[in-house]
Coordinates of C-alpha atoms and ligand atoms in Angstrom, one line a residue:
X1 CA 142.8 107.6 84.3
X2 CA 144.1 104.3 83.9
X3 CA 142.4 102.1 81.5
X4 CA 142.2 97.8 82.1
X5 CA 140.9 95.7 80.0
X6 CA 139.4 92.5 81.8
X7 CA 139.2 89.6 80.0
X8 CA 137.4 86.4 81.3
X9 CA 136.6 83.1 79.6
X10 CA 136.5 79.5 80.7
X11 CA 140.1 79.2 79.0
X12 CA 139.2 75.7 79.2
X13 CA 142.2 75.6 77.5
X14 CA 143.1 78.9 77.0
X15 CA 143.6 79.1 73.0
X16 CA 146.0 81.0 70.1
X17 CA 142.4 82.7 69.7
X18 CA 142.1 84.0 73.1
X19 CA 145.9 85.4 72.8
X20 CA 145.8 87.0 69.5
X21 CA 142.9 88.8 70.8
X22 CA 144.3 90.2 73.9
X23 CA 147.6 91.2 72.3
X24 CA 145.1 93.0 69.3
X25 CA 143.0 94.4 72.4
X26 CA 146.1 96.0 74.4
X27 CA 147.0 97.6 71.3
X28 CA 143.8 98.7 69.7
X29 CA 142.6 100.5 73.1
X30 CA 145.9 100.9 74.4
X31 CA 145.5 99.3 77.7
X32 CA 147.7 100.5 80.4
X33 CA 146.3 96.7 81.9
X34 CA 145.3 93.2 81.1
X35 CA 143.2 91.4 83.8
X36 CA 142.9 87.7 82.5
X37 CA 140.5 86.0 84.7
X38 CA 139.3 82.7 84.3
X39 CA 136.4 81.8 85.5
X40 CA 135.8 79.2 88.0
X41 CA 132.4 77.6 86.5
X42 CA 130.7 79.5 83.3
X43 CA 127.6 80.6 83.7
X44 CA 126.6 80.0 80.1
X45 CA 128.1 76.9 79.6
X46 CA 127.7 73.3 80.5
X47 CA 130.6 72.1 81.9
X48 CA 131.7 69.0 81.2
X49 CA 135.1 68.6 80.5
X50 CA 136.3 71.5 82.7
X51 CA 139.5 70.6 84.0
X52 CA 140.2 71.9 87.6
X53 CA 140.6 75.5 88.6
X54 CA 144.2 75.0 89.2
X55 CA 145.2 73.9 86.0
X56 CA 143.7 76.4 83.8
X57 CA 145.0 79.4 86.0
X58 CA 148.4 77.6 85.4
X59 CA 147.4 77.2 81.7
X60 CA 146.5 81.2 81.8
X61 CA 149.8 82.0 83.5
X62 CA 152.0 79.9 80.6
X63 CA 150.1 81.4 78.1
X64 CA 150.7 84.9 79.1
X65 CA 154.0 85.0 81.2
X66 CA 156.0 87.1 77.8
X67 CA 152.9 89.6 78.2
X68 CA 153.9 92.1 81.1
X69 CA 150.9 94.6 80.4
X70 CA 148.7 90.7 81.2
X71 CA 148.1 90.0 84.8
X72 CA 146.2 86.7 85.1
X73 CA 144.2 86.3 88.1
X74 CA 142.3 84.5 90.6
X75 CA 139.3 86.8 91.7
X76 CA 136.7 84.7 89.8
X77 CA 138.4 81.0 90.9
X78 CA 138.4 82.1 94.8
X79 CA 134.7 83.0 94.4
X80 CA 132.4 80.2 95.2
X81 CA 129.6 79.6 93.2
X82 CA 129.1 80.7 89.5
X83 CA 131.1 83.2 88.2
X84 CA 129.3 86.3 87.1
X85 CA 130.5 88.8 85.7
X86 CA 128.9 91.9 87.3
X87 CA 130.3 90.4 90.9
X88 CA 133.7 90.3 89.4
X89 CA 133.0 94.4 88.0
X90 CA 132.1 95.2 91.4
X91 CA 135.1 94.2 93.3
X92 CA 137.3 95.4 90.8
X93 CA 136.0 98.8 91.2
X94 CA 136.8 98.8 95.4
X95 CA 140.3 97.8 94.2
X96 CA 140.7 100.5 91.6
X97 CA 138.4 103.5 92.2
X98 CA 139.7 105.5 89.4
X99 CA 140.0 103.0 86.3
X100 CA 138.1 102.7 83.2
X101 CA 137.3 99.2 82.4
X102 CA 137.4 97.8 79.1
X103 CA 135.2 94.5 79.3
X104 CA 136.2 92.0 76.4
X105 CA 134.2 89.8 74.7
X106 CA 133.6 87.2 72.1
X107 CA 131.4 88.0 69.3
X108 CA 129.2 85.2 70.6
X109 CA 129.2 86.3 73.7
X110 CA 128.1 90.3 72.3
X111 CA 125.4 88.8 70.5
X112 CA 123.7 87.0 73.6
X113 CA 124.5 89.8 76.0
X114 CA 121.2 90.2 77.4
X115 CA 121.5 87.0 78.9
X116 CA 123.4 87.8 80.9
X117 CA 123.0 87.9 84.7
X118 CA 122.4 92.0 85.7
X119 CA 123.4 92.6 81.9
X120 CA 122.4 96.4 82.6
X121 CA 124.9 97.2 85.4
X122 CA 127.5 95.3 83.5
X123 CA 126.9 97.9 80.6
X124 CA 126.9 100.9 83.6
X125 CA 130.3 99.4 85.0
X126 CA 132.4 99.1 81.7
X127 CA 132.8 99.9 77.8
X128 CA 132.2 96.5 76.5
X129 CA 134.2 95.8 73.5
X130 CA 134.1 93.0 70.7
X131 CA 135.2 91.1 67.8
X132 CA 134.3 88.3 65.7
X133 CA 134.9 85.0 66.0
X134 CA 133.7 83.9 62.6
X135 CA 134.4 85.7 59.6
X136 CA 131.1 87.7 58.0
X137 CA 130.7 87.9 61.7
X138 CA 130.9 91.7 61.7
X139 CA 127.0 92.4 59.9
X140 CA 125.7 90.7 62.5
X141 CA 127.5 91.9 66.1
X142 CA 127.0 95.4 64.5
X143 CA 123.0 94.8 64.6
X144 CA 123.5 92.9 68.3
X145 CA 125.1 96.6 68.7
X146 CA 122.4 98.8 67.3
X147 CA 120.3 96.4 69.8
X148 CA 122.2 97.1 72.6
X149 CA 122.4 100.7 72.4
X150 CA 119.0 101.4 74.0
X151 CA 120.8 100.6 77.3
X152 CA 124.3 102.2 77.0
X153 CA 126.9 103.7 74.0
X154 CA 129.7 102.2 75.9
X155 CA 129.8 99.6 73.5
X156 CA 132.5 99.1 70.8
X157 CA 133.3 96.6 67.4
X158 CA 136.4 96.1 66.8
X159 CA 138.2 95.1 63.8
X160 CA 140.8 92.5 64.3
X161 CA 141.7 89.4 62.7
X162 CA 139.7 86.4 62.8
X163 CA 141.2 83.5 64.3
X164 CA 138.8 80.2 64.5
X165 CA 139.9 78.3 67.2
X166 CA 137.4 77.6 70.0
X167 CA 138.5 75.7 73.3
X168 CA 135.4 73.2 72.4
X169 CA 137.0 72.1 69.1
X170 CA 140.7 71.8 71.0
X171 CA 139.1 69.5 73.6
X172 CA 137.1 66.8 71.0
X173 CA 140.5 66.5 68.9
X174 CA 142.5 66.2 72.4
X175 CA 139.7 63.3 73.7
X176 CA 140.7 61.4 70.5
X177 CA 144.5 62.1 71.1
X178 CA 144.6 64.2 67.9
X179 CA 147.5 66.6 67.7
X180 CA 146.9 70.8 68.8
X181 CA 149.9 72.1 68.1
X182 CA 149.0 74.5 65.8
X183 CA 145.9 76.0 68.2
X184 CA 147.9 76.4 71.2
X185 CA 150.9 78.2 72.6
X186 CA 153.6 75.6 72.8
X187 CA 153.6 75.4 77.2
X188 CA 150.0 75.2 77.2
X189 CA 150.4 72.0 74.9
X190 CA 153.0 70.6 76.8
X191 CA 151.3 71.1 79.9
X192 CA 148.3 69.0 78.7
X193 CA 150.3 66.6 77.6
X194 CA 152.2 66.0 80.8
X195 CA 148.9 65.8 83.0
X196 CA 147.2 63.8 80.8
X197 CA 144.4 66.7 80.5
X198 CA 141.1 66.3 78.1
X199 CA 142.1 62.3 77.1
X200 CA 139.3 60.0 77.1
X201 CA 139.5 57.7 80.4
X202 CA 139.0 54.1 78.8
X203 CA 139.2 52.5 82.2
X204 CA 136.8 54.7 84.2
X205 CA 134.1 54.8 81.2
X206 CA 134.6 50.7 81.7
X207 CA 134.1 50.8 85.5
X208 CA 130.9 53.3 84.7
X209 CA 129.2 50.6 82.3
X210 CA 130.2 48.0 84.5
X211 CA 128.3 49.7 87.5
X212 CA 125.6 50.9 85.6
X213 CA 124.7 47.6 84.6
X214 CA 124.8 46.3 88.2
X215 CA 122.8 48.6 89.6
X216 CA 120.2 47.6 87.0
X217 CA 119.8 44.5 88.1
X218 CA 119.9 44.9 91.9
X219 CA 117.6 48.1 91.7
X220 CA 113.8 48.5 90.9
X221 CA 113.5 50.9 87.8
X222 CA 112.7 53.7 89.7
X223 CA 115.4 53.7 92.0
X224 CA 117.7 52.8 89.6
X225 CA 117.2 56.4 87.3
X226 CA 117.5 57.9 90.7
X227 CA 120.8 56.4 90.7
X228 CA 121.5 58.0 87.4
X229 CA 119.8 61.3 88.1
X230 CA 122.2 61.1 91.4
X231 CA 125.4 60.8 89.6
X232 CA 124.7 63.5 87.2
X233 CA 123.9 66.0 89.9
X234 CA 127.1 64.5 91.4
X235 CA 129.0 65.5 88.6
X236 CA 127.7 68.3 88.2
X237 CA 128.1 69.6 92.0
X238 CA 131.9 68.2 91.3
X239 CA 132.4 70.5 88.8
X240 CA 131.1 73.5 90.7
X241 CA 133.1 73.2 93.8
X242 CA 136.1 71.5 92.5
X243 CA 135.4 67.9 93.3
X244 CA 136.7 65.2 91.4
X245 CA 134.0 64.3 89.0
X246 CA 134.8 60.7 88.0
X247 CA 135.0 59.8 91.7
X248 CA 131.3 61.8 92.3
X249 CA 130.0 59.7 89.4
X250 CA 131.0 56.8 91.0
X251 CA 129.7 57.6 94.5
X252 CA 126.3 58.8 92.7
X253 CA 125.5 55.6 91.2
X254 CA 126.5 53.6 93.6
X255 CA 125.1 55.3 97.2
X256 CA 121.6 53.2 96.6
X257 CA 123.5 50.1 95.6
X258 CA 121.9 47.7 98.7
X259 CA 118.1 50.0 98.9
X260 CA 116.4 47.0 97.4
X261 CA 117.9 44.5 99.5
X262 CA 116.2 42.3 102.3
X263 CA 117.1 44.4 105.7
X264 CA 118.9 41.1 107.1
X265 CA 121.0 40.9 104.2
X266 CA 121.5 45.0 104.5
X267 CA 122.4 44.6 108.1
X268 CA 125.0 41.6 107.2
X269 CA 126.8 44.0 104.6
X270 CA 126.7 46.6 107.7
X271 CA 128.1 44.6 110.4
X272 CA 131.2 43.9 108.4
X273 CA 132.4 47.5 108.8
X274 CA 133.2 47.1 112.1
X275 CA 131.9 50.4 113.2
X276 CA 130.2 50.6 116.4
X277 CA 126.9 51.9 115.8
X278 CA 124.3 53.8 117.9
X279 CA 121.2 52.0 118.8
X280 CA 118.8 54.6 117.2
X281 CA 120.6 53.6 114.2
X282 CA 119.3 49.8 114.4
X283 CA 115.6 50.6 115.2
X284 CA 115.8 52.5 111.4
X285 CA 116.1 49.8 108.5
X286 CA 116.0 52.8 106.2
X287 CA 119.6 54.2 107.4
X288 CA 121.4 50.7 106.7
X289 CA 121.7 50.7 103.2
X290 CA 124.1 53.5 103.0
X291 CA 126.8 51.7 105.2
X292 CA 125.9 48.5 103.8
X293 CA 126.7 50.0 100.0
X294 CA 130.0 51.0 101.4
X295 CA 131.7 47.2 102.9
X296 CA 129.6 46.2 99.6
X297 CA 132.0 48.1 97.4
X298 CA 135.1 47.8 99.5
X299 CA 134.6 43.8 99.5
X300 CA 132.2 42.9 96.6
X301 CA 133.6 45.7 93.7
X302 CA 137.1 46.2 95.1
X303 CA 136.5 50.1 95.9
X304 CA 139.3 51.1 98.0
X305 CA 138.7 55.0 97.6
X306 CA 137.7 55.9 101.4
X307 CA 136.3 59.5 100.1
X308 CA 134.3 56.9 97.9
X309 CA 133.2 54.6 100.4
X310 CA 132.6 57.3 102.9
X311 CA 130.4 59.7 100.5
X312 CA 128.0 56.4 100.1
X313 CA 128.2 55.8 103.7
X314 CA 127.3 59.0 105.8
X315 CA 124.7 59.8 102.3
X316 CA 121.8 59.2 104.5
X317 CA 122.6 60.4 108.0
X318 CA 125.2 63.3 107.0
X319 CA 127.9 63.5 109.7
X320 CA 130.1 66.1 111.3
X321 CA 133.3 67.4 109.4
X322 CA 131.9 66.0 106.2
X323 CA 134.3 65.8 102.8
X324 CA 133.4 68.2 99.9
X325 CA 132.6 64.8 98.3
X326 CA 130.7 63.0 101.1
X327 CA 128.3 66.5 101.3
X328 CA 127.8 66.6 97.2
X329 CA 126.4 63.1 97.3
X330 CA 124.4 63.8 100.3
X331 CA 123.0 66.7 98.6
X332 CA 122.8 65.4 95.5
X333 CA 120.6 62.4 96.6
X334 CA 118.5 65.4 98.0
X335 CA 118.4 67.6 94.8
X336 CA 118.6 65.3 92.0
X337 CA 116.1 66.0 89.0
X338 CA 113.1 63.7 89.5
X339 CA 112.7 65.0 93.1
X340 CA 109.8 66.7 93.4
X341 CA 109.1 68.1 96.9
X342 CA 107.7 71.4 97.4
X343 CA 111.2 73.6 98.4
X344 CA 113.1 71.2 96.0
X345 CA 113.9 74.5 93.4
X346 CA 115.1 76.4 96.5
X347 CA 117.1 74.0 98.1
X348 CA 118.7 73.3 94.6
X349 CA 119.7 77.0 94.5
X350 CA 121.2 77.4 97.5
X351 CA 123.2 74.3 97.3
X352 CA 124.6 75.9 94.0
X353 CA 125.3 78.8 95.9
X354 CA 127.2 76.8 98.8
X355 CA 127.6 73.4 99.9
X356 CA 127.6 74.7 103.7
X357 CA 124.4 76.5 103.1
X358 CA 122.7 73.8 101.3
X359 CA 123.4 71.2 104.3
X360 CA 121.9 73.1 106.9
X361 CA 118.7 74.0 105.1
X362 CA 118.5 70.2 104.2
X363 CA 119.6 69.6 108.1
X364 CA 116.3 72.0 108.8
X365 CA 114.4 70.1 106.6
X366 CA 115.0 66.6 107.8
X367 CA 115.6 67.1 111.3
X368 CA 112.3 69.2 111.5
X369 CA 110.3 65.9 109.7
X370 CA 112.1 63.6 112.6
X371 CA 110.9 65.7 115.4
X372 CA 107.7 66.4 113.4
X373 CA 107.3 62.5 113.3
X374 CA 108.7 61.8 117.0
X375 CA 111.1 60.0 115.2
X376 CA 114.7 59.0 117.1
X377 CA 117.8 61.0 115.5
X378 CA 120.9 59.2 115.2
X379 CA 124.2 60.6 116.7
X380 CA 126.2 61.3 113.4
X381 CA 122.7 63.4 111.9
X382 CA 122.8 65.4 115.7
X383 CA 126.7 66.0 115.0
X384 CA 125.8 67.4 111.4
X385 CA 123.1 69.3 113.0
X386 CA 125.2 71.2 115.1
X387 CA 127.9 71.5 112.8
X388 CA 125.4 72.9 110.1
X389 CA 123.0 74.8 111.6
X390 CA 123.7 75.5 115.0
X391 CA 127.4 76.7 114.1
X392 CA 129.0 74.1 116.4
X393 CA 132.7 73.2 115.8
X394 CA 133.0 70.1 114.1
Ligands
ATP1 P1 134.3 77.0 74.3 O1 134.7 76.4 73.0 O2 134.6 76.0 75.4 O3 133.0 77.7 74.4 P2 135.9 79.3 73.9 O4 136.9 78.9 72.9 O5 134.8 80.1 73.5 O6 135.5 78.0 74.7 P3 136.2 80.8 76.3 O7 137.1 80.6 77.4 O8 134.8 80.6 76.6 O9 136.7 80.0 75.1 O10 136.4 82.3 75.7 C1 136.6 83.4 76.5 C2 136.2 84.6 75.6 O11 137.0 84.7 74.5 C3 134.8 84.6 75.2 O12 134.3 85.9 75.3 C4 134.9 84.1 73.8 O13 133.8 84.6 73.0 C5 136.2 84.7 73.3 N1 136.9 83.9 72.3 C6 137.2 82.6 72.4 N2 137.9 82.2 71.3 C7 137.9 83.3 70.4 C8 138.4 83.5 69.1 N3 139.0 82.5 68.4 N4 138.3 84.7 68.6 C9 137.6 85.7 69.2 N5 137.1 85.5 70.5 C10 137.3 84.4 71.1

């Protein structure tokens, strides 16, 4: 029977750590396979720093390309949504029927196992097997063990060097330009350094404190920690389905930028677009400000990002054929954390789960409250409508 050891992690980078271990693991169980599969957004973690998909699969693939027992792949990055574990078990066992898998983990990770999403079927589906991270480590994951072993035996401590590197530690002395050298292979390094990956961005923090502090001033208090709530969710979303975060941030705390301002002034800002609009659109003073936000930040702060400007115009009435980034900030205006409407915890699920998903149930939702109210629905919501929920082709 063949035996394959999977390995996933953030690798956000992948670390010396994380390589000394699988070369110890391939030896110690004597692995006829390495699966290395990053994941595409932890489960456990926050993710903050996470640089994109792409770039940590390359990182993977440097690291490991001398290894040819390693294979590093995709399954988890291809997935959308959270990566769990168990998911990834399952479809590994359609693609080899007649393998044993070796799952490996950190010692941190063994200790909090039961955290885990289905942590019982992970412990049916493979021999998990750990080492420390910290040395004295070993008293400890051996109780975690004794713990454990009311659900399955399939668990094993092994004994293997302790290297203390953790991708957290890499990314705080990388942020301050600090020097890594010694923590990671010698691509991986140069890789970083080439794309510019994990440096503190001087300039965008600027332009963040910069809007920040107009928003305050043109926005009552409580529309203004919407604002912030919005960006974070922003961010957040960005991370999750491979947006680009700083330009989500952006888009989140600006979208409500002209909300507090007189409707003549909102529908001055709107005419200057230049888009023809549909008449439903000017009998609603409560869809202006999103298009008047956008000519505000193309003339007034310079904003010549169009995903920008777009994602703060359409936030409101959604459209047809939106951007990844125009449908986070329409979402996230939807699902940011001081909302409070009854479905809020459901729709905040299922826009975790997809972006599609989560604009058709908030297409439902909306839509339903116009007709409800025997309120007009403007063209560009009708398109998204279609698109969304009725399965119409963009
Ligand atoms: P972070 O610091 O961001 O939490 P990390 O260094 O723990 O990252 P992950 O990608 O999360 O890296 O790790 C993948 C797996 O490798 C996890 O199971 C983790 O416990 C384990 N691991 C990471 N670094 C080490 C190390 N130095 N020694 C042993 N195990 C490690």
């Amino acid at each position: 029977m063949k035996k394959i050891g999977i390995f996933g992690g953030t690798f956000n980078p992948i670390h010396k750590g994380h390589i000394h271990l699988a070369q110890q693991y391939l030896k110690v169980l004597d692995l006829d396979e390495l699966l290395i599969i990053p994941a595409k957004y932890p489960p456990h973690k926050q993710a903050h720093d996470l640089a994109s998909s792409e770039d940590r699969l390359n990182m993977c693939k440097l690291a490991f390309r001398d290894m040819p027992k390693v294979t590093v792949s995709d399954l988890e990055l291809k997935r959308p949504g959270k990566s769990f574990t168990i998911d990834t078990l399952e479809e590994l066992q359609k693609q080899y029927p007649d393998a044993r898998f070796y799952l490996m983990i950190g010692g941190d990770m063994f200790r909090s196992f039961e955290e885990w999403h289905r942590f019982r079927d992970v412990l049916c589906s493979a021999t998990i097997c750990t080492a420390a991270r910290e040395e004295g480590e070993y008293p400890q994951l051996e109780k975690a063990r004794q713990h454990l072993s009311q659900y399955s035996e399939n668990l094993m401590i092994l004994k293997i060097s302790v290297l203390e590197i953790s991708s957290t530690k890499i990314r705080e002395k990388l942020f301050c330009g600090e020097d890594c050298s010694a923590l990671l292979p010698e691509e991986v390094e140069h890789y970083i350094m080439e794309r510019n990956l994990y440096r503190r961005d001087l300039e965008h923090e600027k332009k963040v404190e910069q809007y920040t502090q107009l928003i305050r001033g043109l926005l009552k208090p409580e529309r203004f920690q919407h604002s912030l709530n919005v960006a974070q969710r922003a961010m957040y979303l960005a991370d999750l389905y491979g947006e680009d975060r700083k330009k989500a941030e952006i888009a989140g705390l600006l979208h409500d930028l002209c909300k507090n301002m007189q409707p003549q002034e909102q529908l001055h800002w709107m005419k200057k677009s230049g888009i023809i609009f549909d008449k439903t659109i000017f009998s609603q003073p409560q869809l202006w400000h999103g298009f008047a936000a956008a000519e505000y930040l193309r003339e007034e702060l310079s904003i010549d990002d169009v995903q920008i400007q777009n994602a703060v115009r359409y936030h409101t009435v959604g459209r047809a054929n939106m951007s990844t980034l125009e449908k986070i900030i329409y979402l996230a205006d939807l699902t940011s954390q001081e909302r409070t409407y009854p479905s809020v915890e459901e729709v905040r699920k299922t826009v975790d789960r997809s972006l599609d998903d989560g604009m058709k149930v908030s297409l439902l939702f909306t839509v339903g409250n116009l007709l409800k109210n025997e309120k007009p629905i403007c063209m560009d919501t009708c398109a998204a409508y279609n698109q969304y929920v009725g399965g119409a082709e963009g």
